[in-house]
XYZ file of C-alpha atoms in Angstrom:
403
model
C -43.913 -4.844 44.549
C -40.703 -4.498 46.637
C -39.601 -7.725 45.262
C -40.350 -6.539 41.850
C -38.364 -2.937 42.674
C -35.009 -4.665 44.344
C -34.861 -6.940 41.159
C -35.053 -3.978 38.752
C -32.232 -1.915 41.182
C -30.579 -5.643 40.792
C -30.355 -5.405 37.037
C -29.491 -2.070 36.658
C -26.585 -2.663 38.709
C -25.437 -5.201 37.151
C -25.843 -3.135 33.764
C -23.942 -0.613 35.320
C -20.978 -3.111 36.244
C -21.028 -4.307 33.313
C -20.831 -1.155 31.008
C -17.776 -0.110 33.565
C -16.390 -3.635 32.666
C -16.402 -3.110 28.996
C -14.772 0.953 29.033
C -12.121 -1.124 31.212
C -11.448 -3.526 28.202
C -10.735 -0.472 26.524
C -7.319 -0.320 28.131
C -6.119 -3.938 26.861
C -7.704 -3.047 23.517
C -5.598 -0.259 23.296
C -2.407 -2.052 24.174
C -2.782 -4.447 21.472
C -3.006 -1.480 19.140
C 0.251 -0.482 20.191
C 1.545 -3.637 20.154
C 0.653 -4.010 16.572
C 1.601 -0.068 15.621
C 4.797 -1.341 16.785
C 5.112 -4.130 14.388
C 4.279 -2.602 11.562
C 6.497 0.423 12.552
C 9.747 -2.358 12.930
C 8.292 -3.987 9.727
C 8.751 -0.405 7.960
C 12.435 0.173 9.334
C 12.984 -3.347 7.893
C 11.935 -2.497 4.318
C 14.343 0.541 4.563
C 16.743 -1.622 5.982
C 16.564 -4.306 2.967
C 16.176 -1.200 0.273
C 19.301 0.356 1.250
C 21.255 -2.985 0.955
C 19.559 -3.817 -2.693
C 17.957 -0.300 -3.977
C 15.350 1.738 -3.306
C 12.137 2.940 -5.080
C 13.142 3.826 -8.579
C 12.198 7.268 -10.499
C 13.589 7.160 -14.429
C 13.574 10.353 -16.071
C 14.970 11.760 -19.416
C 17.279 10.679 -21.701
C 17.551 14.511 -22.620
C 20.133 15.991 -24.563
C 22.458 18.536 -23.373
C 24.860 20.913 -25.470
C 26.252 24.689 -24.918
C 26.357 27.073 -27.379
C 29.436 30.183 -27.137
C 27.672 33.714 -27.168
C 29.236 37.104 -26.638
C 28.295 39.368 -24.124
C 28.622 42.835 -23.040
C 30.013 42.382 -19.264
C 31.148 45.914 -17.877
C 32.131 47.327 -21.081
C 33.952 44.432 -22.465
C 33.346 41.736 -24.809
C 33.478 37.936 -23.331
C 32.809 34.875 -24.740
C 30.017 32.904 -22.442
C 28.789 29.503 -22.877
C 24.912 29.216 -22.308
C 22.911 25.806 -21.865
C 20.776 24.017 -23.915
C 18.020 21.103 -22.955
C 16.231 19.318 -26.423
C 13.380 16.928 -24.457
C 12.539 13.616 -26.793
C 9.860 14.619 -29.499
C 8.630 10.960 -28.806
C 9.718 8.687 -26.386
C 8.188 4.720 -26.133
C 9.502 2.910 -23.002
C 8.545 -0.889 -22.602
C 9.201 -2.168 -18.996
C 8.981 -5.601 -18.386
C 9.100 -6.412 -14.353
C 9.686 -9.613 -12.232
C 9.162 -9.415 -8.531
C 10.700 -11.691 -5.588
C 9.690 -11.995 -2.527
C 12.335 -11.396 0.690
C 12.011 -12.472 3.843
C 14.343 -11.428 7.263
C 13.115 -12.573 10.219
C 8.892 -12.295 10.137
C 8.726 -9.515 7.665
C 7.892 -9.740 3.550
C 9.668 -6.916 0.914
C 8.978 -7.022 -2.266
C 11.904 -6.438 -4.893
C 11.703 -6.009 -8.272
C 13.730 -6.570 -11.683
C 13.091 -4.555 -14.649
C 13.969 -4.289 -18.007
C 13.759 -1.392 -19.917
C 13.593 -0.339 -23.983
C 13.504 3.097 -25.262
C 13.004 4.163 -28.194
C 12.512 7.650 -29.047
C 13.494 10.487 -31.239
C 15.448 14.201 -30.816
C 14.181 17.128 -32.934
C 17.137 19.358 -33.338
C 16.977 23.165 -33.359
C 18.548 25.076 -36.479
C 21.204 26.251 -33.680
C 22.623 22.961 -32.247
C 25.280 22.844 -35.009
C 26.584 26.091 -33.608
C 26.979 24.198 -30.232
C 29.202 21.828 -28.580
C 29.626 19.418 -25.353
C 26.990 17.509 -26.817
C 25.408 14.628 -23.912
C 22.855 12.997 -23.476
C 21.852 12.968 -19.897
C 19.871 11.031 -17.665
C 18.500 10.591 -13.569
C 17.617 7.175 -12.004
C 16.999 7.754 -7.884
C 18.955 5.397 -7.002
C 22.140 4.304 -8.679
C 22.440 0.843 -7.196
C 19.659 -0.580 -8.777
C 21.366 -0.530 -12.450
C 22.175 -4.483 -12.564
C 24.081 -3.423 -16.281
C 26.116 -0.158 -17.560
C 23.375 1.510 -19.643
C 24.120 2.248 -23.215
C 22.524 4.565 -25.600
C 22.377 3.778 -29.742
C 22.324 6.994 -32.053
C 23.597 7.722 -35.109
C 24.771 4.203 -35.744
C 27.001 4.549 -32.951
C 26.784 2.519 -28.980
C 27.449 4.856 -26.308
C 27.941 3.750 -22.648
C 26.647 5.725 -19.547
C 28.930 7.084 -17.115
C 28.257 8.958 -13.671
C 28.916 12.565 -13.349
C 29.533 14.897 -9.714
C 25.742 15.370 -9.508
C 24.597 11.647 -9.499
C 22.977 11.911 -12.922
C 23.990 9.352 -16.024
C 25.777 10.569 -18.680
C 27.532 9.991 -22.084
C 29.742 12.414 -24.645
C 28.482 12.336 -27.666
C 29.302 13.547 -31.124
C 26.738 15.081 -33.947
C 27.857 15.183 -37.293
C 28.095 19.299 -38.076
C 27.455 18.604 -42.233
C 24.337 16.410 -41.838
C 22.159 20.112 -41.494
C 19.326 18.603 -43.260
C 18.339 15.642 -41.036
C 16.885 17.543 -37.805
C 16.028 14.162 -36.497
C 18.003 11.829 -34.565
C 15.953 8.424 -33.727
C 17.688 6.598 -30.740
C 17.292 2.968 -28.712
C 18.527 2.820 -25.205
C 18.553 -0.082 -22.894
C 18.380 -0.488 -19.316
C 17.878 -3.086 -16.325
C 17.055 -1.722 -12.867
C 16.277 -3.133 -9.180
C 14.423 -1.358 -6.776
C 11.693 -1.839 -4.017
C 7.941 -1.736 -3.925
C 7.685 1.150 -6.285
C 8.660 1.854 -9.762
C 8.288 5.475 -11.114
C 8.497 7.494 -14.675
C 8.642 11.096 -15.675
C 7.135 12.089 -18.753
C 9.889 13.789 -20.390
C 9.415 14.022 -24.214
C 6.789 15.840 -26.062
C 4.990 12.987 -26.451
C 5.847 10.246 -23.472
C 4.255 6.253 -24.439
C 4.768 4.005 -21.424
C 4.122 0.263 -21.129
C 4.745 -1.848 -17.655
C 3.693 -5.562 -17.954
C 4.476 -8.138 -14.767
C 3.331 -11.637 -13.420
C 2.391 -9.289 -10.383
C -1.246 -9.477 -9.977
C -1.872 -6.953 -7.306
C -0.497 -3.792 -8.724
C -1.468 0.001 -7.230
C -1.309 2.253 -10.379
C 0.263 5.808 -8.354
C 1.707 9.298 -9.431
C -0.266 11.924 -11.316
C -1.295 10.354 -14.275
C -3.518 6.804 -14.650
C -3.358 4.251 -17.655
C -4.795 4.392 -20.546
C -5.585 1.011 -20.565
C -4.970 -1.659 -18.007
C -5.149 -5.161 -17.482
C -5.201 -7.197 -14.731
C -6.071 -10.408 -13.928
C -4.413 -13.597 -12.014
C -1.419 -13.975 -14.081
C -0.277 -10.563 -13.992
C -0.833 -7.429 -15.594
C -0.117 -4.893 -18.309
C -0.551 -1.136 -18.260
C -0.080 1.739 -20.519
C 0.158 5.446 -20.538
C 0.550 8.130 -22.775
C 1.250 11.964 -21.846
C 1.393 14.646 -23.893
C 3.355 18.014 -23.589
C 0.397 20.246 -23.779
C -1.018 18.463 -20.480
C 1.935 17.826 -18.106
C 3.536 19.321 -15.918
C 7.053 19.761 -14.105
C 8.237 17.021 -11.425
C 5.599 14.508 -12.481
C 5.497 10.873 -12.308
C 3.592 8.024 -12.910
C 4.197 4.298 -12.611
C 3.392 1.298 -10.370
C 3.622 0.158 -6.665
C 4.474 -3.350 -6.005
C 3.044 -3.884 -2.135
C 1.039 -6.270 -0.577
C -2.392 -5.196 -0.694
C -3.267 -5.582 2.745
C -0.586 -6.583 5.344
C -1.629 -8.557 8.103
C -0.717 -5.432 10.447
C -3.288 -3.839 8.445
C -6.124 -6.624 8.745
C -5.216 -6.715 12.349
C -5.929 -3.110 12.801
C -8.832 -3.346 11.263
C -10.102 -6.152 13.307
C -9.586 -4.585 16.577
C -11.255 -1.416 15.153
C -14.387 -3.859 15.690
C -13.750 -5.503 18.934
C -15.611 -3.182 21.673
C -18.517 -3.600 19.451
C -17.958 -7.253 19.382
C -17.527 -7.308 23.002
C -21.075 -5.248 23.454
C -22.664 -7.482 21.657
C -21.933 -10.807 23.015
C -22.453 -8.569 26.857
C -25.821 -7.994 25.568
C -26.887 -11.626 24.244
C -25.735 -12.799 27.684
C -27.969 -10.624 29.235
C -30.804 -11.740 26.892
C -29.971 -15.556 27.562
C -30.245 -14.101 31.283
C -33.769 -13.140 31.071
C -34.831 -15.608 28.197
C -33.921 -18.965 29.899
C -33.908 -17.448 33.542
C -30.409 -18.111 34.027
C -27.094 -15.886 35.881
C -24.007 -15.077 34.816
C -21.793 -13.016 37.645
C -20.590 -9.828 36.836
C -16.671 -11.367 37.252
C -17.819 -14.233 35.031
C -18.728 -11.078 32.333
C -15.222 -9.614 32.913
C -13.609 -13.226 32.286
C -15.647 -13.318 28.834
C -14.494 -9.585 28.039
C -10.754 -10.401 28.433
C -11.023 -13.784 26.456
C -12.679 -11.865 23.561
C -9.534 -9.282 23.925
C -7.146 -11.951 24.389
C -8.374 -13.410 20.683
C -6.605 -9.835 19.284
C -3.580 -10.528 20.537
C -3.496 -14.215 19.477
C -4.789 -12.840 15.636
C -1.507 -10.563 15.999
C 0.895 -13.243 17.340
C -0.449 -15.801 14.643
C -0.219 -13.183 12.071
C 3.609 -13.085 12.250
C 4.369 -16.409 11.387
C 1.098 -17.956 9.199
C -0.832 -15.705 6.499
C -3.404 -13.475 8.296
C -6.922 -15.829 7.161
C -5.248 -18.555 9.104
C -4.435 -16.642 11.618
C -7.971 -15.650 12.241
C -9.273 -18.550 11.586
C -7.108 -20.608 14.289
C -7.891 -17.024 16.796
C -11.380 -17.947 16.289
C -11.818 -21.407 17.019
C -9.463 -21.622 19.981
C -11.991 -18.058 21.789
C -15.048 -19.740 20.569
C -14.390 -23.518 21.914
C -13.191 -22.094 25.005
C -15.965 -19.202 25.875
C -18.777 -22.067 24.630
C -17.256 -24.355 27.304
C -17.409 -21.676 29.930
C -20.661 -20.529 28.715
C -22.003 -24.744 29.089
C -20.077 -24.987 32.639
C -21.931 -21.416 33.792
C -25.459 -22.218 32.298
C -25.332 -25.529 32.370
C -28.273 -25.227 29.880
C -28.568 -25.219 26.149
C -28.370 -21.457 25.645
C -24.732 -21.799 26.118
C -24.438 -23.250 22.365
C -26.608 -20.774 21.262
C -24.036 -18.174 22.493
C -21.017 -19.973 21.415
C -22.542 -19.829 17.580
C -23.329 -16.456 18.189
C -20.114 -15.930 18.895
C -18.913 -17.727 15.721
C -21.054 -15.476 13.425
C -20.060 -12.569 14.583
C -15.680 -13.704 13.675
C -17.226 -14.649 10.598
C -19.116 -11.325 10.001
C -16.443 -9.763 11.200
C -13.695 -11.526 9.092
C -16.361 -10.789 5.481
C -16.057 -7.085 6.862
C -12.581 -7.016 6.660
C -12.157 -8.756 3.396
C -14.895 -6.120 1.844
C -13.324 -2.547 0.732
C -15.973 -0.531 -0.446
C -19.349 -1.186 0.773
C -17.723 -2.486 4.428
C -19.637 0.320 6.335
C -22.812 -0.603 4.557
C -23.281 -4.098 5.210
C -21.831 -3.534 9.291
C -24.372 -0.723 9.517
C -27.431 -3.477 8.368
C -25.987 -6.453 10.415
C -26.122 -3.778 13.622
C -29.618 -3.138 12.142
C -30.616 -6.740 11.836
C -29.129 -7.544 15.435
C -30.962 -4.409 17.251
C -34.398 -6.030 15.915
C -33.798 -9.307 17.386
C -32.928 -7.877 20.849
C -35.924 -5.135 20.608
C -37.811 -8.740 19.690
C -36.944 -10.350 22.514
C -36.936 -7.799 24.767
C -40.238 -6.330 23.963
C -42.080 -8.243 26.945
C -39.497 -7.304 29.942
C -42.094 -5.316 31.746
C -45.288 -8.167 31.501
């Protein structure tokens, strides 16, 4: 009976040791999180860094056209001429964008740049009172000025007009509207345009009635701003999108467009994957400790805190891979070199065939581990079942600890 007792007090110690040994690997855990916050922090500052050298994310809104129109006005009791401002939106505006992408590389970081070309074609629906006005232009924003690869032009009224900049940063051109042609209200117009930006590619909905089509070789777009496609496409060899936005449901300082970002970076995977490793780390504890009382076998408690930092040290290798070889590789070459070496020390502490059994266990739980982080929607599902699955075999095996 006292035998029985100071083996039990034995074990729980050695539970105890152990659980303070795995809240400890919390601290190395953590410090690869930073280390890889940190990457992905420098990895940001070198997007910026290559978007302010080539162009930033693009927004394209308008063309509008512009005019002024001379009142007079009663100002303290005296007649003056004032000029007041007039915006006509496109009745109908059709953009086609056509977009190739490049990747850039500095140093161990990926930014995607893109190309675009754009044709407009839309139409002006003039007011009764625009052939009272003058100044005519039609007016223009892009974000970001150095993208425009070309000088943009602008084809109405069987006339070419070129683009220039005025003091606010917008586009602009001077043009003229013939004052006897009162019948035609509508001016049709084409406009061309070829813009370079970064990652993201945006349009505001800025006629009455706004058509937008994006097409690409890029096959892992993220549709963004306040309004979805229509229709989309998207397969392997690119895609093709297209929206349409009317002006009874939009709204001011809206956009919508396309991101062109990687879906997942390899910071991102390797988050995720440390997210998982104290559970990884409890479970391989515990099917020590059931290869302990299965096949009557010990493993010190400073041989369980060896294990623990070799399963930590295989985030830190994923992270350190990661930088230089496509994240599945990286795991994949994390993996083998923490399983080959813990099944060895597993074989030289045992010295019994449980010690492969642990070293596969330890391969299927990378593999799980690696399907998790390739799922995206039903990821907490099928973790939540494996746990399941894996508490039924231990309650299995240890169901017959007191006989």
């Amino acid at each position: 009976m006292n035998e029985t007792r100071k083996d039990t007090v034995l074990t729980l110690k050695k539970i105890a040791f152990i659980g303070l040994i795995t809240i400890l690997l919390l601290i190395p855990l953590m410090m690869i999180e930073g280390v890889i916050n940190e990457r992905n922090e420098l990895k940001y500052s070198v997007k910026k860094e290559i978007s302010r050298a080539i162009s930033e994310s693009q927004i394209v809104d308008g063309p509008r056209l512009i005019y002024t129109v001379k009142k007079e006005q009663v100002v303290d009791d005296k007649k003056e001429m004032v000029e007041e401002l007039h915006i006509i939106n496109p009745h109908k505006l059709e953009s086609k964008v056509n977009v190739t992408t490049e990747t850039l590389r500095r140093s161990i970081y990926n930014v995607i740049v893109y190309h675009s070309k754009i044709n407009m074609n839309g139409s002006y629906v003039l007011p009764e009172a625009v052939y009272n006005g003058e100044n005519f232009k039609i007016k223009m924003k892009v974000s970001d000025l150095k993208g425009l690869t070309d000088t943009p032009k602008i084809s109405l009224l069987n006339k070419d007009y070129k683009f220039d900049v005025d003091d606010s940063g917008q586009l602009y051109t001077i043009i003229e509207l013939p004052k006897e042609n009162q019948t035609d209200r509508i001016i049709h117009f084409t406009m061309q345009l070829e813009l370079k930006g970064t990652e993201r590619l945006m349009f505001a909905p800025s006629a009455d009635e706004t058509v937008l089509s994006i097409s690409s070789s890029y096959a892992n777009p993220s549709f963004v701003g306040e309004y979805l496609p229509l229709s989309r496409d998207v397969n392997e060899d690119g895609f093709t999108a297209k929206w349409k936005v009317l002006k009874i449901n939009k709204k001011r300082s809206e956009y919508m467009g396309v991101d062109f970002i990687e879906v997942a970076s390899q910071y991102q995977q390797a988050m995720r994957s440390v997210k998982y490793g104290m559970l990884i780390i409890c479970l391989v504890f515990v099917a020590g400790l059931l290869v302990e009382f299965v096949a009557q076998r010990q493993i010190h408690v400073i041989q369980y805190a060896i294990i623990g930092l070799s399963l930590t040290l295989f985030y830190s290798l994923l992270t350190a891979f990661s930088d230089i070889i496509p994240f599945g590789c990286s795991y994949l070459i994390s993996s083998i070199m923490t399983t080959i070496a813990l099944t060895l020390y597993y074989r030289g502490i045992l010295k019994h065939k449980s010690a492969w059994i642990l070293g596969g266990f330890i391969s299927i739980m990378y593999v799980t581990n690696y399907i998790l982080l390739q799922m995206e929607t039903h990821s907490m599902l099928a973790g939540s079942l494996l746990l399941f699955v894996l508490l039924s075999v231990m309650m299995y095996f240890t169901a017959n600890m007191n006989k």
